[in-house]
PDB file of C-alpha atoms in Angstrom:
ATOM      1  CA  UNK A 342       0.000   0.000   0.000  1.00 43.00           C
ATOM      2  CA  UNK A 343       1.299   3.425  -0.920  1.00 48.00           C
ATOM      3  CA  UNK A 344       2.060   5.703   2.017  1.00 50.00           C
ATOM      4  CA  UNK A 345       0.157   8.991   1.914  1.00 60.00           C
ATOM      5  CA  UNK A 346       1.587  12.343   2.873  1.00 62.00           C
ATOM      6  CA  UNK A 347       0.302  13.633   6.238  1.00 72.00           C
ATOM      7  CA  UNK A 348      -2.698  15.928   6.123  1.00 74.00           C
ATOM      8  CA  UNK A 349      -2.029  19.491   7.192  1.00 74.00           C
ATOM      9  CA  UNK A 350      -4.203  20.547  10.156  1.00 67.00           C
ATOM     10  CA  UNK A 351      -5.811  23.316   8.103  1.00 75.00           C
ATOM     11  CA  UNK A 352      -6.940  20.774   5.497  1.00 90.00           C
ATOM     12  CA  UNK A 353      -8.843  18.556   7.933  1.00 92.00           C
ATOM     13  CA  UNK A 354     -11.830  20.892   8.170  1.00 91.00           C
ATOM     14  CA  UNK A 355     -12.032  21.087   4.370  1.00 92.00           C
ATOM     15  CA  UNK A 356     -11.884  17.284   4.087  1.00 93.00           C
ATOM     16  CA  UNK A 357     -14.785  16.833   6.512  1.00 93.00           C
ATOM     17  CA  UNK A 358     -16.827  19.459   4.650  1.00 94.00           C
ATOM     18  CA  UNK A 359     -16.055  17.712   1.343  1.00 93.00           C
ATOM     19  CA  UNK A 360     -17.154  14.341   2.732  1.00 94.00           C
ATOM     20  CA  UNK A 361     -20.338  15.945   4.042  1.00 93.00           C
ATOM     21  CA  UNK A 362     -21.210  17.679   0.787  1.00 94.00           C
ATOM     22  CA  UNK A 363     -20.157  15.162  -1.848  1.00 94.00           C
ATOM     23  CA  UNK A 364     -19.454  11.896   0.003  1.00 94.00           C
ATOM     24  CA  UNK A 365     -15.958  12.031  -1.480  1.00 94.00           C
ATOM     25  CA  UNK A 366     -14.323   8.681  -0.699  1.00 94.00           C
ATOM     26  CA  UNK A 367     -10.773   9.928  -1.203  1.00 94.00           C
ATOM     27  CA  UNK A 368     -11.355  12.728   1.286  1.00 92.00           C
ATOM     28  CA  UNK A 369     -12.734  10.180   3.751  1.00 94.00           C
ATOM     29  CA  UNK A 370      -9.740   7.881   3.254  1.00 94.00           C
ATOM     30  CA  UNK A 371      -7.463  10.822   4.094  1.00 93.00           C
ATOM     31  CA  UNK A 372      -9.533  11.556   7.222  1.00 93.00           C
ATOM     32  CA  UNK A 373      -9.515   7.900   8.194  1.00 95.00           C
ATOM     33  CA  UNK A 374      -5.769   7.558   7.819  1.00 93.00           C
ATOM     34  CA  UNK A 375      -5.244  10.704   9.852  1.00 93.00           C
ATOM     35  CA  UNK A 376      -7.753  10.147  12.650  1.00 94.00           C
ATOM     36  CA  UNK A 377      -8.218   6.374  13.105  1.00 95.00           C
ATOM     37  CA  UNK A 378      -4.812   5.701  14.729  1.00 95.00           C
ATOM     38  CA  UNK A 379      -5.128   8.816  16.891  1.00 94.00           C
ATOM     39  CA  UNK A 380      -8.664   7.947  18.008  1.00 95.00           C
ATOM     40  CA  UNK A 381      -7.599   4.388  18.880  1.00 94.00           C
ATOM     41  CA  UNK A 382      -4.605   5.673  20.884  1.00 94.00           C
ATOM     42  CA  UNK A 383      -6.904   8.138  22.676  1.00 92.00           C
ATOM     43  CA  UNK A 384      -9.348   5.372  23.605  1.00 91.00           C
ATOM     44  CA  UNK A 385      -6.521   3.121  24.802  1.00 91.00           C
ATOM     45  CA  UNK A 386      -5.235   5.943  27.012  1.00 90.00           C
ATOM     46  CA  UNK A 387      -8.725   6.243  28.495  1.00 86.00           C
ATOM     47  CA  UNK A 388      -8.552   2.588  29.538  1.00 85.00           C
ATOM     48  CA  UNK A 389     -10.286   0.713  26.736  1.00 85.00           C
ATOM     49  CA  UNK A 390      -8.859  -2.694  25.855  1.00 86.00           C
ATOM     50  CA  UNK A 391      -7.507  -3.172  22.326  1.00 90.00           C
ATOM     51  CA  UNK A 392     -10.647  -4.819  20.942  1.00 89.00           C
ATOM     52  CA  UNK A 393     -12.976  -2.203  22.430  1.00 87.00           C
ATOM     53  CA  UNK A 394     -10.748   0.629  21.243  1.00 90.00           C
ATOM     54  CA  UNK A 395     -10.720  -0.821  17.721  1.00 92.00           C
ATOM     55  CA  UNK A 396     -14.501  -1.266  17.733  1.00 91.00           C
ATOM     56  CA  UNK A 397     -15.093   2.264  19.029  1.00 92.00           C
ATOM     57  CA  UNK A 398     -12.651   3.660  16.459  1.00 94.00           C
ATOM     58  CA  UNK A 399     -14.535   1.955  13.628  1.00 94.00           C
ATOM     59  CA  UNK A 400     -17.855   3.233  14.978  1.00 92.00           C
ATOM     60  CA  UNK A 401     -16.399   6.732  15.327  1.00 94.00           C
ATOM     61  CA  UNK A 402     -15.163   6.799  11.761  1.00 95.00           C
ATOM     62  CA  UNK A 403     -18.478   5.440  10.508  1.00 94.00           C
ATOM     63  CA  UNK A 404     -20.188   8.295  12.368  1.00 92.00           C
ATOM     64  CA  UNK A 405     -17.794  10.749  10.753  1.00 94.00           C
ATOM     65  CA  UNK A 406     -18.844   9.424   7.342  1.00 95.00           C
ATOM     66  CA  UNK A 407     -22.546   9.528   8.165  1.00 93.00           C
ATOM     67  CA  UNK A 408     -22.550  12.868  10.009  1.00 92.00           C
ATOM     68  CA  UNK A 409     -20.011  14.869   8.046  1.00 92.00           C
ATOM     69  CA  UNK A 410     -22.798  17.011   6.587  1.00 92.00           C
ATOM     70  CA  UNK A 411     -23.544  18.298  10.116  1.00 91.00           C
ATOM     71  CA  UNK A 412     -19.950  19.436  10.701  1.00 91.00           C
ATOM     72  CA  UNK A 413     -19.648  23.218  11.094  1.00 89.00           C
ATOM     73  CA  UNK A 414     -16.041  24.468  10.977  1.00 88.00           C
ATOM     74  CA  UNK A 415     -17.122  27.743  12.578  1.00 88.00           C
ATOM     75  CA  UNK A 416     -18.188  25.842  15.727  1.00 88.00           C
ATOM     76  CA  UNK A 417     -15.172  23.528  16.149  1.00 88.00           C
ATOM     77  CA  UNK A 418     -12.219  22.133  14.274  1.00 90.00           C
ATOM     78  CA  UNK A 419     -12.310  18.712  12.660  1.00 91.00           C
ATOM     79  CA  UNK A 420     -10.114  17.236  15.394  1.00 90.00           C
ATOM     80  CA  UNK A 421     -12.369  18.451  18.193  1.00 91.00           C
ATOM     81  CA  UNK A 422     -15.424  17.213  16.327  1.00 92.00           C
ATOM     82  CA  UNK A 423     -13.984  13.741  15.648  1.00 93.00           C
ATOM     83  CA  UNK A 424     -12.680  13.302  19.201  1.00 92.00           C
ATOM     84  CA  UNK A 425     -16.061  14.361  20.601  1.00 92.00           C
ATOM     85  CA  UNK A 426     -17.656  11.602  18.544  1.00 92.00           C
ATOM     86  CA  UNK A 427     -15.019   9.150  19.841  1.00 92.00           C
ATOM     87  CA  UNK A 428     -15.656  10.208  23.440  1.00 90.00           C
ATOM     88  CA  UNK A 429     -19.403   9.713  22.978  1.00 89.00           C
ATOM     89  CA  UNK A 430     -18.855   6.240  21.447  1.00 88.00           C
ATOM     90  CA  UNK A 431     -16.722   5.310  24.450  1.00 86.00           C
ATOM     91  CA  UNK A 432     -19.485   6.457  26.826  1.00 84.00           C
ATOM     92  CA  UNK A 433     -22.029   4.411  24.840  1.00 84.00           C
ATOM     93  CA  UNK A 434     -19.832   1.316  25.113  1.00 80.00           C
ATOM     94  CA  UNK A 435     -19.396   1.791  28.868  1.00 77.00           C
ATOM     95  CA  UNK A 436     -23.170   2.109  29.303  1.00 80.00           C
ATOM     96  CA  UNK A 437     -23.733  -1.002  27.216  1.00 77.00           C
ATOM     97  CA  UNK A 438     -21.261  -2.944  29.395  1.00 73.00           C
ATOM     98  CA  UNK A 439     -22.943  -1.784  32.596  1.00 72.00           C
ATOM     99  CA  UNK A 440     -26.445  -2.513  31.332  1.00 60.00           C
ATOM    100  CA  UNK A 441     -26.159  -5.669  29.250  1.00 57.00           C
ATOM    101  CA  UNK A 442     -29.063  -6.629  27.062  1.00 56.00           C
ATOM    102  CA  UNK A 443     -31.223  -9.412  28.430  1.00 52.00           C
ATOM    103  CA  UNK A 444     -30.034 -12.727  27.071  1.00 55.00           C
ATOM    104  CA  UNK A 445     -32.337 -14.840  25.018  1.00 56.00           C
ATOM    105  CA  UNK A 446     -34.189 -17.116  27.399  1.00 54.00           C
ATOM    106  CA  UNK A 447     -34.002 -14.584  30.229  1.00 57.00           C
ATOM    107  CA  UNK A 448     -37.656 -13.700  29.916  1.00 55.00           C
ATOM    108  CA  UNK A 449     -37.965 -13.285  33.663  1.00 55.00           C
ATOM    109  CA  UNK A 450     -35.773 -10.176  33.359  1.00 57.00           C
ATOM    110  CA  UNK A 451     -38.117  -8.484  30.904  1.00 58.00           C
ATOM    111  CA  UNK A 452     -40.925  -6.598  32.650  1.00 63.00           C
ATOM    112  CA  UNK A 453     -44.495  -7.602  31.909  1.00 60.00           C
ATOM    113  CA  UNK A 454     -46.456  -5.126  29.839  1.00 69.00           C
ATOM    114  CA  UNK A 455     -48.863  -2.926  31.779  1.00 73.00           C
ATOM    115  CA  UNK A 456     -52.249  -4.552  32.318  1.00 70.00           C
ATOM    116  CA  UNK A 457     -55.181  -2.687  30.750  1.00 76.00           C
ATOM    117  CA  UNK A 458     -57.405  -0.914  33.282  1.00 78.00           C
ATOM    118  CA  UNK A 459     -60.449  -3.132  32.702  1.00 80.00           C
ATOM    119  CA  UNK A 460     -58.415  -6.303  33.316  1.00 77.00           C
ATOM    120  CA  UNK A 461     -56.783  -4.778  36.409  1.00 76.00           C
ATOM    121  CA  UNK A 462     -60.239  -3.948  37.844  1.00 83.00           C
ATOM    122  CA  UNK A 463     -61.463  -7.494  37.125  1.00 79.00           C
ATOM    123  CA  UNK A 464     -58.412  -8.980  38.884  1.00 75.00           C
ATOM    124  CA  UNK A 465     -58.896  -6.708  41.895  1.00 81.00           C
ATOM    125  CA  UNK A 466     -62.571  -7.707  42.119  1.00 84.00           C
ATOM    126  CA  UNK A 467     -61.710 -11.419  41.894  1.00 82.00           C
ATOM    127  CA  UNK A 468     -59.049 -10.999  44.633  1.00 78.00           C
ATOM    128  CA  UNK A 469     -61.610  -9.260  46.878  1.00 83.00           C
ATOM    129  CA  UNK A 470     -64.100 -12.119  46.402  1.00 85.00           C
ATOM    130  CA  UNK A 471     -61.403 -14.710  47.194  1.00 81.00           C
ATOM    131  CA  UNK A 472     -60.466 -12.864  50.420  1.00 81.00           C
ATOM    132  CA  UNK A 473     -64.129 -12.792  51.489  1.00 86.00           C
ATOM    133  CA  UNK A 474     -64.475 -16.531  50.732  1.00 84.00           C
ATOM    134  CA  UNK A 475     -61.317 -17.332  52.726  1.00 81.00           C
ATOM    135  CA  UNK A 476     -62.733 -15.478  55.733  1.00 86.00           C
ATOM    136  CA  UNK A 477     -65.724 -17.833  55.941  1.00 90.00           C
ATOM    137  CA  UNK A 478     -63.608 -21.016  55.799  1.00 86.00           C
ATOM    138  CA  UNK A 479     -62.315 -22.653  58.976  1.00 90.00           C
ATOM    139  CA  UNK A 480     -58.888 -21.213  59.819  1.00 87.00           C
ATOM    140  CA  UNK A 481     -57.017 -24.491  59.088  1.00 87.00           C
ATOM    141  CA  UNK A 482     -58.501 -24.783  55.578  1.00 86.00           C
ATOM    142  CA  UNK A 483     -57.858 -21.096  54.798  1.00 84.00           C
ATOM    143  CA  UNK A 484     -54.246 -21.530  55.943  1.00 84.00           C
ATOM    144  CA  UNK A 485     -53.751 -24.436  53.517  1.00 85.00           C
ATOM    145  CA  UNK A 486     -55.127 -22.409  50.606  1.00 83.00           C
ATOM    146  CA  UNK A 487     -52.957 -19.408  51.534  1.00 82.00           C
ATOM    147  CA  UNK A 488     -49.840 -21.606  51.621  1.00 81.00           C
ATOM    148  CA  UNK A 489     -50.652 -23.137  48.231  1.00 79.00           C
ATOM    149  CA  UNK A 490     -51.782 -20.067  46.338  1.00 73.00           C
ATOM    150  CA  UNK A 491     -50.261 -17.054  48.075  1.00 72.00           C
ATOM    151  CA  UNK A 492     -46.986 -18.521  49.313  1.00 76.00           C
ATOM    152  CA  UNK A 493     -46.543 -20.822  46.271  1.00 76.00           C
ATOM    153  CA  UNK A 494     -45.627 -23.783  48.490  1.00 79.00           C
ATOM    154  CA  UNK A 495     -45.690 -27.270  46.996  1.00 86.00           C
ATOM    155  CA  UNK A 496     -47.981 -29.920  48.437  1.00 87.00           C
ATOM    156  CA  UNK A 497     -44.935 -31.605  49.972  1.00 88.00           C
ATOM    157  CA  UNK A 498     -43.812 -28.354  51.630  1.00 85.00           C
ATOM    158  CA  UNK A 499     -47.336 -27.745  52.939  1.00 85.00           C
ATOM    159  CA  UNK A 500     -47.491 -31.286  54.354  1.00 87.00           C
ATOM    160  CA  UNK A 501     -44.126 -30.870  56.060  1.00 87.00           C
ATOM    161  CA  UNK A 502     -45.097 -27.483  57.449  1.00 83.00           C
ATOM    162  CA  UNK A 503     -48.462 -28.648  58.782  1.00 82.00           C
ATOM    163  CA  UNK A 504     -46.889 -31.815  60.266  1.00 82.00           C
ATOM    164  CA  UNK A 505     -44.258 -29.678  62.006  1.00 73.00           C
ATOM    165  CA  UNK A 506     -46.960 -27.255  63.250  1.00 68.00           C
ATOM    166  CA  UNK A 507     -49.082 -30.179  64.519  1.00 66.00           C
ATOM    167  CA  UNK A 508     -46.073 -31.668  66.262  1.00 57.00           C
ATOM    168  CA  UNK A 509     -45.266 -28.287  67.865  1.00 62.00           C
ATOM    169  CA  UNK A 510     -48.847 -27.822  69.086  1.00 60.00           C
ATOM    170  CA  UNK A 511     -48.895 -31.386  70.517  1.00 59.00           C
ATOM    171  CA  UNK A 512     -45.727 -30.618  72.462  1.00 57.00           C
ATOM    172  CA  UNK A 513     -47.253 -27.423  73.826  1.00 62.00           C
ATOM    173  CA  UNK A 514     -50.411 -29.259  75.010  1.00 58.00           C
TER     174      UNK A 514
END
């Protein structure tokens, strides 16, 4: 590969403007050759590992290509603009690492959608009727139902618990 002459700092702004206006590939190649190694070194200095720095550099340069038409040389120089994009990519990667996407099969981590109001009212009414019905049952029967349906105990766990409670009450008698 032929080695290109370094880009003069004053030319960088013009290259970004050219990429933004005409999608000039040669201008982008010049920007890429100038900025990609510098962006990667910057990200490595900030603590990114080599793979992450490379990924963020590629994403940064892709953003430069896509967003070059929004570059305004009166607001900032090309270097400041590119390194701001790199910094933002790094922040995005850090956020992604801290809040990983739910893995497939981890449905319990995904919140249930909000229940429509009419369904919520029907559920509340059913729960009220169940509470009233439990109040008229003998206490021992109501306790069994509460363990099964409200405490989600298995039949085996309920049997063990009631046996242990019976044994305790026999000892106290």
